[in-house]
Short mmCIF file of N, CA and C in Angstrom, two decimals:
data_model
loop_
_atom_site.label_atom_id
_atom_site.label_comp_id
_atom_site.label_asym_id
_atom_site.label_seq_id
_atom_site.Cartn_x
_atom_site.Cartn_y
_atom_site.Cartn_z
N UNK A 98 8.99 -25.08 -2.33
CA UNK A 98 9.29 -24.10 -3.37
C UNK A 98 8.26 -24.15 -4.49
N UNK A 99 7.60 -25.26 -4.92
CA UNK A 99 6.81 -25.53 -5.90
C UNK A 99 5.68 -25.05 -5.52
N UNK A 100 5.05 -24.96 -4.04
CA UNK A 100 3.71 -24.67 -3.78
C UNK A 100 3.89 -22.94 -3.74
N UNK A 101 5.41 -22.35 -3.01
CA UNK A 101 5.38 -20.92 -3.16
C UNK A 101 5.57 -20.40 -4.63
N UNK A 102 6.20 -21.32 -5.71
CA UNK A 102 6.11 -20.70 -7.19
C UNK A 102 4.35 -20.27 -7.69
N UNK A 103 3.50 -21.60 -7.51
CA UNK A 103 2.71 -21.89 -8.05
C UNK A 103 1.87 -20.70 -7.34
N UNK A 104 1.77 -20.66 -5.84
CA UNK A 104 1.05 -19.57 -5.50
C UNK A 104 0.80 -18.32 -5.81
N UNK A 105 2.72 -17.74 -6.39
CA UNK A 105 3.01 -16.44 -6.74
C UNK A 105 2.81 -16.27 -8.34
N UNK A 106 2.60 -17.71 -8.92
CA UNK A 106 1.92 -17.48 -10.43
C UNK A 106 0.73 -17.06 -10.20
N UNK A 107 -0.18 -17.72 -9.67
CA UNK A 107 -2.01 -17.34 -9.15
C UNK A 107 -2.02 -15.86 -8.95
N UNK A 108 -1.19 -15.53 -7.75
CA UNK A 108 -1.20 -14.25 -7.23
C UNK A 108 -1.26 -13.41 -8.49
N UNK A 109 0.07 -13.41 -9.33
CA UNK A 109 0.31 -12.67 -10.59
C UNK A 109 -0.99 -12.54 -11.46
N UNK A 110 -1.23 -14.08 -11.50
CA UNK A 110 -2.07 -13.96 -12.75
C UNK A 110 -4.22 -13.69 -12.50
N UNK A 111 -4.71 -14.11 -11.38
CA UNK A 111 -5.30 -13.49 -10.45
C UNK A 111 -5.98 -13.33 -10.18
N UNK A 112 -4.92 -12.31 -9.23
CA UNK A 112 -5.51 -11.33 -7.72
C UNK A 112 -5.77 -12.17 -6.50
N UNK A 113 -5.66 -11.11 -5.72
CA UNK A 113 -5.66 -11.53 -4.19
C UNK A 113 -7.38 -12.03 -4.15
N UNK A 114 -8.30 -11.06 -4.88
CA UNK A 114 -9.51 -12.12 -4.61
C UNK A 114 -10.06 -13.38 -4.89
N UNK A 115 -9.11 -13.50 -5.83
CA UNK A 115 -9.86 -15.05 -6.67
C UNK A 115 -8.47 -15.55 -6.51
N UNK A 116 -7.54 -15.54 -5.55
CA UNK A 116 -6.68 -16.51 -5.22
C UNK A 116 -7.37 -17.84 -4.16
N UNK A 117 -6.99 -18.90 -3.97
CA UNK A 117 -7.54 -19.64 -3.85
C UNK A 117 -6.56 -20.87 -3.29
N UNK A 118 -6.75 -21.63 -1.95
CA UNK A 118 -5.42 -22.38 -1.71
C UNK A 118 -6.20 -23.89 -2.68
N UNK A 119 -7.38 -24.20 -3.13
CA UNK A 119 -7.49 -25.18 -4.17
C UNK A 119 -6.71 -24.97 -5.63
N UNK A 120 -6.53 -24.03 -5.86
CA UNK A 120 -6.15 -23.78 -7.41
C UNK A 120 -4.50 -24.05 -7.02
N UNK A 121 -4.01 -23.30 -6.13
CA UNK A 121 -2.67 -23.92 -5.13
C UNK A 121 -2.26 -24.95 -5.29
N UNK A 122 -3.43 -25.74 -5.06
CA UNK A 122 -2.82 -27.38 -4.81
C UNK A 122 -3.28 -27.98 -6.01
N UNK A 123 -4.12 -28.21 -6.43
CA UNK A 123 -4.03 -28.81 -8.20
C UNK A 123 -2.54 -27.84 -9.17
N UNK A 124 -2.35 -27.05 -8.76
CA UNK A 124 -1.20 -26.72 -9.72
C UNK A 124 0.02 -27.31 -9.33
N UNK A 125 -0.25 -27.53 -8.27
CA UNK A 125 1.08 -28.70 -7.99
C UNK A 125 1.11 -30.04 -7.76
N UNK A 126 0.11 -30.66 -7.92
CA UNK A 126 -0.51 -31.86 -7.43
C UNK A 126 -0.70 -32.71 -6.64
N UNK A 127 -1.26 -31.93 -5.83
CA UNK A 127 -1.31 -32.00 -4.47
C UNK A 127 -2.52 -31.60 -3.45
N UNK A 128 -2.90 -32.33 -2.41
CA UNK A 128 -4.57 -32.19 -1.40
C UNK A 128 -3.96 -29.98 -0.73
N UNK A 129 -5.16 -29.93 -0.52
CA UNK A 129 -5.21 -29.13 0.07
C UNK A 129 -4.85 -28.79 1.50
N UNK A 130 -5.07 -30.38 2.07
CA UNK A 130 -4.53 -30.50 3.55
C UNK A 130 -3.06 -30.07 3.68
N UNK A 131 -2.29 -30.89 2.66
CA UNK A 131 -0.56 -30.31 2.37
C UNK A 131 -0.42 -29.16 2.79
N UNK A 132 -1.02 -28.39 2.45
CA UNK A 132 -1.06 -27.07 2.28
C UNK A 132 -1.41 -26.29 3.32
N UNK A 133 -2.56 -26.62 3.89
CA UNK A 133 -2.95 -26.29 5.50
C UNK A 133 -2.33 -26.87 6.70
N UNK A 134 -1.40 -27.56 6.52
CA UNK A 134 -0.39 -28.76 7.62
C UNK A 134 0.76 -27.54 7.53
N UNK A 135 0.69 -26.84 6.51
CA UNK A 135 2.47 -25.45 6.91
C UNK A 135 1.62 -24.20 7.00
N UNK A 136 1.06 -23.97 6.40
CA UNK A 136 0.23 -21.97 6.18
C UNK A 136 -1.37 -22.44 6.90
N UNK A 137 -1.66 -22.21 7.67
CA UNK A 137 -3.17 -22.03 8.24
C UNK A 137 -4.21 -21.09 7.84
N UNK A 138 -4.17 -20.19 6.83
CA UNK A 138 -5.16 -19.83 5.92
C UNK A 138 -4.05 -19.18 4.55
N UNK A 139 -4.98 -18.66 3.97
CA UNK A 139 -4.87 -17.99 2.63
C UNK A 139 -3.89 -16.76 2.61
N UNK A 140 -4.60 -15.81 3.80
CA UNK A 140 -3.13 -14.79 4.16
C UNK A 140 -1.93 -15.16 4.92
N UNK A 141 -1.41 -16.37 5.48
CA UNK A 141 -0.49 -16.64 5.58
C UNK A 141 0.34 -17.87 4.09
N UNK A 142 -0.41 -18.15 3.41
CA UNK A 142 0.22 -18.89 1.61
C UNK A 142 0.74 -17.14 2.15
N UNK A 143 -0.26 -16.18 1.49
CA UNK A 143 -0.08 -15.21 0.60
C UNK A 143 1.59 -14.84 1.12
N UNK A 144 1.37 -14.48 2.14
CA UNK A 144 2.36 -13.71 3.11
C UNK A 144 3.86 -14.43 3.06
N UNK A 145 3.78 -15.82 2.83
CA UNK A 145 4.87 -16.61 2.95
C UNK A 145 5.51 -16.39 1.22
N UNK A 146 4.34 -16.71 0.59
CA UNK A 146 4.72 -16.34 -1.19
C UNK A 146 5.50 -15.05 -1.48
N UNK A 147 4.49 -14.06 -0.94
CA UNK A 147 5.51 -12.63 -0.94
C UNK A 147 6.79 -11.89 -0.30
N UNK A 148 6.82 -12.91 1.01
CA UNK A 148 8.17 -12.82 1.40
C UNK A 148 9.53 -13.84 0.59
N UNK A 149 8.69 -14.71 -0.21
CA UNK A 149 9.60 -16.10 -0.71
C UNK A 149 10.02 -15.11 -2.02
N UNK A 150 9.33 -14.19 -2.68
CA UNK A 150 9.68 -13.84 -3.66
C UNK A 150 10.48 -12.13 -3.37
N UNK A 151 10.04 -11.63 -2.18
CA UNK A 151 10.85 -10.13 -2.30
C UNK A 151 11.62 -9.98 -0.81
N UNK A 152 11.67 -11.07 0.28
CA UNK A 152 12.67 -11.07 0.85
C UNK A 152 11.68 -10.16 2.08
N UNK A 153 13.00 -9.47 2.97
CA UNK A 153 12.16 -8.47 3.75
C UNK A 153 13.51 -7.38 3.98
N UNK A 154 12.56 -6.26 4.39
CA UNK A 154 13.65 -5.50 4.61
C UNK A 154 14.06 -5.26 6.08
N UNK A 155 13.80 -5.87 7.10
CA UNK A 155 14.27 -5.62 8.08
C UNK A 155 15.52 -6.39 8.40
N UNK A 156 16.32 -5.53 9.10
CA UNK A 156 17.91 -6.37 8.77
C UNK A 156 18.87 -5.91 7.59
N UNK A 157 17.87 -5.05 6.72
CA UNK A 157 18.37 -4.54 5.56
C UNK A 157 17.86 -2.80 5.03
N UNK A 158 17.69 -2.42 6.45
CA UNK A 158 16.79 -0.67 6.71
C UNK A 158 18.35 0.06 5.08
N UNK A 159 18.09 1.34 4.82
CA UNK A 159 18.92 1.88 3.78
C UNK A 159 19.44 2.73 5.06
N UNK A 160 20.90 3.40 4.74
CA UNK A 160 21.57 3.46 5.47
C UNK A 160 22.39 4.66 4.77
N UNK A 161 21.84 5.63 3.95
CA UNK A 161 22.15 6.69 3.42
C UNK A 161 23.32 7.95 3.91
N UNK A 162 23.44 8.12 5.17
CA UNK A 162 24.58 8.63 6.13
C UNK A 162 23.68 9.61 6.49
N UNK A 163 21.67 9.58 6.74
CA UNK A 163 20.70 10.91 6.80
C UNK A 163 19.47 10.56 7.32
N UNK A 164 19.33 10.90 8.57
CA UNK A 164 18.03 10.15 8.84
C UNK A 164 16.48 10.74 8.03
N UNK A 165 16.74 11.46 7.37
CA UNK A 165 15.90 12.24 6.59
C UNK A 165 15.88 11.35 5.22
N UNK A 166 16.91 11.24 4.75
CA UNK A 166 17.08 10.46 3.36
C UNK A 166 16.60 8.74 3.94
N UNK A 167 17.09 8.09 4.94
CA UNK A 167 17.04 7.26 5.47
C UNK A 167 15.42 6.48 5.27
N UNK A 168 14.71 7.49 5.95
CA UNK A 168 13.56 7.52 6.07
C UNK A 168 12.63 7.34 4.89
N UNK A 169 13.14 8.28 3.57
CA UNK A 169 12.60 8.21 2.91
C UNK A 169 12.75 7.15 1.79
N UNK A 170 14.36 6.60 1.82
CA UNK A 170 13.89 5.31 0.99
C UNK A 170 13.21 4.13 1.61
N UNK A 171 13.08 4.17 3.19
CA UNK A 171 12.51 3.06 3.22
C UNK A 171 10.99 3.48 3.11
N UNK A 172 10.21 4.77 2.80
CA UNK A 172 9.15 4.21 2.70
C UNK A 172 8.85 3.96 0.95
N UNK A 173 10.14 4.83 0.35
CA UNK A 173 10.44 3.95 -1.29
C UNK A 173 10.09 2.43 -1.36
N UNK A 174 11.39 2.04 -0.64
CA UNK A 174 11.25 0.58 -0.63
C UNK A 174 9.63 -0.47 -0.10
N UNK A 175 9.19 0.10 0.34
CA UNK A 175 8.13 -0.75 1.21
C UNK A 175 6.91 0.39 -0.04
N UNK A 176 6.73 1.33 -0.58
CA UNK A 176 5.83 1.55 -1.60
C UNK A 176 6.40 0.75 -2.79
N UNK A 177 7.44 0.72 -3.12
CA UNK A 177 7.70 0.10 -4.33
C UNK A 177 8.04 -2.04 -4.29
N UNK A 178 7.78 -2.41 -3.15
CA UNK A 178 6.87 -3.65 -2.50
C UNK A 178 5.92 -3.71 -3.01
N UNK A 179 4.94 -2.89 -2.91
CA UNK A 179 3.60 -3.45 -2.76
C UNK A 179 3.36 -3.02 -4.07
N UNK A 180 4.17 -2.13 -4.51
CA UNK A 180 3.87 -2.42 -6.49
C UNK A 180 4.10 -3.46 -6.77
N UNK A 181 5.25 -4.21 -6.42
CA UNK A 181 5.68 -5.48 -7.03
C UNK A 181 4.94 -6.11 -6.77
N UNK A 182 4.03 -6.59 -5.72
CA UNK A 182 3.48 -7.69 -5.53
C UNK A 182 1.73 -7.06 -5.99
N UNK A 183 1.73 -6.06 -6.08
CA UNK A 183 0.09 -5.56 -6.97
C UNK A 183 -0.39 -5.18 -5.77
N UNK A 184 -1.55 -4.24 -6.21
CA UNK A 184 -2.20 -3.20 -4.97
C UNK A 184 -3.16 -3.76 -4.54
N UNK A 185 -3.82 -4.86 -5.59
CA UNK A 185 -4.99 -5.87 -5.57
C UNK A 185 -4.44 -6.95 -4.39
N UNK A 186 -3.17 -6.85 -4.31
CA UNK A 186 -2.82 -8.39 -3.63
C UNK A 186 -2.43 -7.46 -2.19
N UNK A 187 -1.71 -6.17 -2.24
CA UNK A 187 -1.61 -5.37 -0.79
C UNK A 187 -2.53 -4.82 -0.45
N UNK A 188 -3.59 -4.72 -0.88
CA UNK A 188 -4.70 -4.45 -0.06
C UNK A 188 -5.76 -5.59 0.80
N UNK A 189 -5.61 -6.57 -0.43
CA UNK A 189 -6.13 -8.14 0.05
C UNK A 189 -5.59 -8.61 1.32
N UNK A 190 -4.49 -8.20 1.30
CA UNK A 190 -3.43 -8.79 2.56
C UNK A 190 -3.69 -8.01 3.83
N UNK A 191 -3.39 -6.54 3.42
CA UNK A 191 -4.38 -5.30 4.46
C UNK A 191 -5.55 -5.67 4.95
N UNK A 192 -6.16 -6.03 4.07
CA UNK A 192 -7.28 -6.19 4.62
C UNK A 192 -8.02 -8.04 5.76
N UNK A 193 -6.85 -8.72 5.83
CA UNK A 193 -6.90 -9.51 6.43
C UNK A 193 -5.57 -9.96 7.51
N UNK A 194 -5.42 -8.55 7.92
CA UNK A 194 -4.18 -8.52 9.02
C UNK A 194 -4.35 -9.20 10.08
N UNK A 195 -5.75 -9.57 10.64
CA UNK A 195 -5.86 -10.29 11.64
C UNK A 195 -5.80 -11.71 11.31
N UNK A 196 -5.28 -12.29 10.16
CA UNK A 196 -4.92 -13.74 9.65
C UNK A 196 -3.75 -14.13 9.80
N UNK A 197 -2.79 -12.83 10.03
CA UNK A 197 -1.33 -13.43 9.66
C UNK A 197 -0.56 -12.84 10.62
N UNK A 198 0.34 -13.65 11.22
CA UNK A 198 1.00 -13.65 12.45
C UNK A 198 1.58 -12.39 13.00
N UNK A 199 1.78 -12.05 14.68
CA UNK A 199 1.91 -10.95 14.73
C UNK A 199 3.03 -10.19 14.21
N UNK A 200 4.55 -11.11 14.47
CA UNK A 200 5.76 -10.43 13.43
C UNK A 200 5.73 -9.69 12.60
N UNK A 201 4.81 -10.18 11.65
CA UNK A 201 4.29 -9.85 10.38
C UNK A 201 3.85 -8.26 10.59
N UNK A 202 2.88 -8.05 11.04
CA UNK A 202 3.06 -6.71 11.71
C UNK A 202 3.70 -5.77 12.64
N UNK A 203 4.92 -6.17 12.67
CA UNK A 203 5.47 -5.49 13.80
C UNK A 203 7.01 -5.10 12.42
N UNK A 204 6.98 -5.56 11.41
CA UNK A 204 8.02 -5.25 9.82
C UNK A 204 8.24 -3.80 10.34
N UNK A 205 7.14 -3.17 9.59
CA UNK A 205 7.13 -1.30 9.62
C UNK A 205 7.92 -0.61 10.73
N UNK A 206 7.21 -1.05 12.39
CA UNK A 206 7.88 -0.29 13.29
C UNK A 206 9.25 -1.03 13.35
N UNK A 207 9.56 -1.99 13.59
CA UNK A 207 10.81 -2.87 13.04
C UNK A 207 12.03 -2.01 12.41
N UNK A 208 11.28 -1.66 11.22
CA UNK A 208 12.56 -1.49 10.19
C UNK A 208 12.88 0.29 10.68
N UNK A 209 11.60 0.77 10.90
CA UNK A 209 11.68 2.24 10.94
C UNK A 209 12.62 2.17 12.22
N UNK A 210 12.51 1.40 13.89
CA UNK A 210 13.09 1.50 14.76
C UNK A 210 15.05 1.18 14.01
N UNK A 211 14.85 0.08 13.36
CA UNK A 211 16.46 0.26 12.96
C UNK A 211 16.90 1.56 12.50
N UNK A 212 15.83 2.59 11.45
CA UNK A 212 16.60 3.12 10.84
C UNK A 212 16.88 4.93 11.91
N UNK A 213 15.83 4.17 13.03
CA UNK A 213 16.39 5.51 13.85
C UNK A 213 17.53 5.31 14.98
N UNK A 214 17.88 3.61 14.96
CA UNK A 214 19.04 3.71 15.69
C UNK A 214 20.76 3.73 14.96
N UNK A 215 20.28 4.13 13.65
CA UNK A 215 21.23 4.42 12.63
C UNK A 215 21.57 6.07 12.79
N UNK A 216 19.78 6.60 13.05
CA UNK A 216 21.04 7.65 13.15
C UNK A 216 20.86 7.91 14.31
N UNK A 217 20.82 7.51 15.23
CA UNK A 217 21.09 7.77 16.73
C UNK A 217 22.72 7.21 16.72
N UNK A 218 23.20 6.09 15.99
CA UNK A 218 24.66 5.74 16.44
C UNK A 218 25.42 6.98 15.30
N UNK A 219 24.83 7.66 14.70
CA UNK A 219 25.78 9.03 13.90
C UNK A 219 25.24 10.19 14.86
N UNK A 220 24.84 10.26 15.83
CA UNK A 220 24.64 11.55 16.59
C UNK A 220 23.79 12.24 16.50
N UNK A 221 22.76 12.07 15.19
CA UNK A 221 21.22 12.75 14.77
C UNK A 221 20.12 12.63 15.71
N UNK A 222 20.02 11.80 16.64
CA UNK A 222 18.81 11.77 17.57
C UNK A 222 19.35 11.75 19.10
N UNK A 223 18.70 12.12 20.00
CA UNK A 223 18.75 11.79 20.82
C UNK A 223 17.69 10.49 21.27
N UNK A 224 18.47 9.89 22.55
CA UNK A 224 18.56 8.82 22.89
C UNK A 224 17.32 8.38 23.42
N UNK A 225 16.15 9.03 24.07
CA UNK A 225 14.69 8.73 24.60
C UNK A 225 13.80 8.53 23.76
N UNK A 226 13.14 7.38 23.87
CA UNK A 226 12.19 6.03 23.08
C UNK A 226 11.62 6.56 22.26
N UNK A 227 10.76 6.06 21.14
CA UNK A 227 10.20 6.60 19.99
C UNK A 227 9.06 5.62 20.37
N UNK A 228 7.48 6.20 20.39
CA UNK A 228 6.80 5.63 20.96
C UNK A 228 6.30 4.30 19.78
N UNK A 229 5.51 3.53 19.99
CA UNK A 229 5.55 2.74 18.97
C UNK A 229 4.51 2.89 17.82
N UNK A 230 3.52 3.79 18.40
CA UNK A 230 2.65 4.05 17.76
C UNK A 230 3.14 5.15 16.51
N UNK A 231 4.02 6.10 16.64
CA UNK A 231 4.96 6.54 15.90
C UNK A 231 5.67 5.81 15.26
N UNK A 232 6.07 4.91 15.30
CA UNK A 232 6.85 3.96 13.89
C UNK A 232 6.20 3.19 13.69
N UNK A 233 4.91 3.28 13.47
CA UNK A 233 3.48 2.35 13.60
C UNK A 233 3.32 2.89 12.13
N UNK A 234 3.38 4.79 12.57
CA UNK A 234 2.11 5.41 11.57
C UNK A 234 2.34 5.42 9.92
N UNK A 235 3.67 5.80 9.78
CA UNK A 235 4.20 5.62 7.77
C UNK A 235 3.76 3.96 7.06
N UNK A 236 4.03 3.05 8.02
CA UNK A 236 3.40 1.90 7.63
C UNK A 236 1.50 2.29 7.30
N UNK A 237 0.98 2.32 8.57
CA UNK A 237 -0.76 2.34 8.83
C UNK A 237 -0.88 4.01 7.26
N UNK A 238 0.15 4.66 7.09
CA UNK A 238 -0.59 5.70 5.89
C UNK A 238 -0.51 5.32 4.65
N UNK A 239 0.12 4.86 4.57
CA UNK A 239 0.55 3.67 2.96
C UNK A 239 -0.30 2.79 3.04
N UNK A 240 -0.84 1.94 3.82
CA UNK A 240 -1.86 1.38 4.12
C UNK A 240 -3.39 1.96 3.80
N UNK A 241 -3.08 2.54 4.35
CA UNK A 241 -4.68 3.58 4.10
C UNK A 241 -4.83 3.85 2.59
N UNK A 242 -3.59 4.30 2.11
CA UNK A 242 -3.51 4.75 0.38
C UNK A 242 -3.86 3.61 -0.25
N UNK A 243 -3.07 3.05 -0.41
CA UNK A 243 -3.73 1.55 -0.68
C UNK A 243 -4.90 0.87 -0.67
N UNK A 244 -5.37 0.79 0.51
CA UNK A 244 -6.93 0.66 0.42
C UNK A 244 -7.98 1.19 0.18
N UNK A 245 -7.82 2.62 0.41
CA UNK A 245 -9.00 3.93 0.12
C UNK A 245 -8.77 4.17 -1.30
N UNK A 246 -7.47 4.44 -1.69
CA UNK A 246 -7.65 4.96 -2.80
C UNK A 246 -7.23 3.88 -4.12
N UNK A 247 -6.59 2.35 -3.94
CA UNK A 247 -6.05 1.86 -4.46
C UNK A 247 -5.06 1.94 -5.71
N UNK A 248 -4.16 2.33 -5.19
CA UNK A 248 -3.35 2.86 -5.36
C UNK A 248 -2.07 3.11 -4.66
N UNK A 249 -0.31 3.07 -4.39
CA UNK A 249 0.83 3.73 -3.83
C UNK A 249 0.74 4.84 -4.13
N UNK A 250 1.14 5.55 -2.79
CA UNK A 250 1.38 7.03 -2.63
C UNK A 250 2.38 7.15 -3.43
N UNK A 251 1.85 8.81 -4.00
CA UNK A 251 3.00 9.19 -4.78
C UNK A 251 4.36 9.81 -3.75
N UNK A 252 5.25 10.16 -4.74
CA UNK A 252 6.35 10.54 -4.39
C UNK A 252 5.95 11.70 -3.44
N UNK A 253 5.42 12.18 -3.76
CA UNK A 253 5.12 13.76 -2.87
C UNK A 253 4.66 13.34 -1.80
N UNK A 254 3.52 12.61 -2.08
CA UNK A 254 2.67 11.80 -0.57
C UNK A 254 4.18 11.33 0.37
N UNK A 255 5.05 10.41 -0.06
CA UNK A 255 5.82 9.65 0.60
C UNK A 255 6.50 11.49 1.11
N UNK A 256 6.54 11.66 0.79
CA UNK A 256 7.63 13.14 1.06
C UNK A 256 7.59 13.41 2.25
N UNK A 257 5.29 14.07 2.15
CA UNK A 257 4.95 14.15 3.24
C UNK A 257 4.86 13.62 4.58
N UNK A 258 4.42 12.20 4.23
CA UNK A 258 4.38 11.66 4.94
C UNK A 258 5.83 11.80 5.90
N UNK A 259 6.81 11.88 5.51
CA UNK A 259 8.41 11.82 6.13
C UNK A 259 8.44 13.19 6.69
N UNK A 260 8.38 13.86 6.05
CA UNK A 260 9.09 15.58 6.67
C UNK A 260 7.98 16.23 7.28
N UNK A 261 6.73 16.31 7.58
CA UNK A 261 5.63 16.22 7.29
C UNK A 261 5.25 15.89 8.75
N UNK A 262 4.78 14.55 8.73
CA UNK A 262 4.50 13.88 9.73
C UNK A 262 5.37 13.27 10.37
N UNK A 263 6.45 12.06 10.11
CA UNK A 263 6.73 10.99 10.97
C UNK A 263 8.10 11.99 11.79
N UNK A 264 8.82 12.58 10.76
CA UNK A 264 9.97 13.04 11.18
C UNK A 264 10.08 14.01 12.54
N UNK A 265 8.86 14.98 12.21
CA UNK A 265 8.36 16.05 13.26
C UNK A 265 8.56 14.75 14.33
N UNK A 266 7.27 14.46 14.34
CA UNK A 266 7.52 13.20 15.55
C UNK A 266 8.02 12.60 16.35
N UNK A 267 9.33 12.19 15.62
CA UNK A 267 11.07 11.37 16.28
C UNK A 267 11.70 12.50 16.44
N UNK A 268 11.57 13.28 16.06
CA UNK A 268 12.78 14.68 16.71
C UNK A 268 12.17 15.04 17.87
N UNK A 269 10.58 15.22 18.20
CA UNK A 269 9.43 15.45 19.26
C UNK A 269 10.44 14.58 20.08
N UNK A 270 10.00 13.36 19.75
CA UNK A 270 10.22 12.05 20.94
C UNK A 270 11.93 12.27 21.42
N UNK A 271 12.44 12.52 20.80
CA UNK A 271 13.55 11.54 20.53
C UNK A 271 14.34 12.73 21.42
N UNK A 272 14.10 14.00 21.34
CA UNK A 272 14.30 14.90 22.58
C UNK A 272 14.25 15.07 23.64
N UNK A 273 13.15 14.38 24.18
CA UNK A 273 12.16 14.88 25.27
C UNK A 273 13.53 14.07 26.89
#
């Protein structure tokens, strides 16, 4: 708990670039090896810090009684994430996806697959697969915002992105 406090002070105080697993371990007093014996680089501290402090949402998709509304707070929730934890620190993390375990990337289609078997058990979808690359993509466009433009999509962006793109999509699939 002391090495994930101390990490998520660094993080805060900062940034994902000049975070550092030495500054880590002198703030708690402690070798660096400690530290590399549980997390095997820097984006897995990071990743473990930011889940220690905002939890996750899979297991916990919003559940609105609308797969339309559904949809759209979770990409609320997962834009208003990566505010909390800074755009400097979600892009840092973006940008070193091949550091941190695959689970870790599999959150997005994860949570989105719960929230379409929510409304598949209220009668809104039909029952044939949602490919994965489709509950891939609202994650990979928030992503992109983030890094290109640094910055969370606005409200409108998230809109689009839902009614727009992903939704067309799962009604496509989810028919066929």
């Amino acid at each position: 708990d002391a090495l994930l406090h101390a990490a998520w002070e660094q993080l805060q105080s900062e940034g994902y670039s000049a975070f550092t697993i030495d500054a880590v371990a002198r703030a708690v007093g402690t070798s660096r090896a400690v530290i590399y014996r549980r997390w095997p680089n820097r984006a897995a501290l990071v990743l473990a810090t930011v889940r220690a402090h905002l939890g996750t949402v899979v297991g916990h998709v919003p559940d609105t009684g609308s797969l339309d509304e559904d949809v759209l707070a979770l990409l609320h929730e997962f834009t208003e994430r990566m505010r909390r934890i800074g755009i400097d620190v979600a892009a840092g993390l973006f940008s070193e996806l091949d550091e941190i375990p695959e689970e870790t990337r599999e959150v997005v289609p994860t949570a989105f697959r719960q929230v379409i078997e929510q409304a598949r058990l209220r009668g809104e979808l039909g029952g044939s697969p949602i490919p994965d690359a489709v509950l891939s993509m609202p994650g990979i466009l928030i992503r992109y915002s983030m890094i290109a433009e640094r910055t969370a999509p606005s409200d409108q962006a998230l809109e689009h992105i839902a009614r727009q793109l992903f939704l067309p999509l799962v009604h496509y699939h989810s028919a066929l």
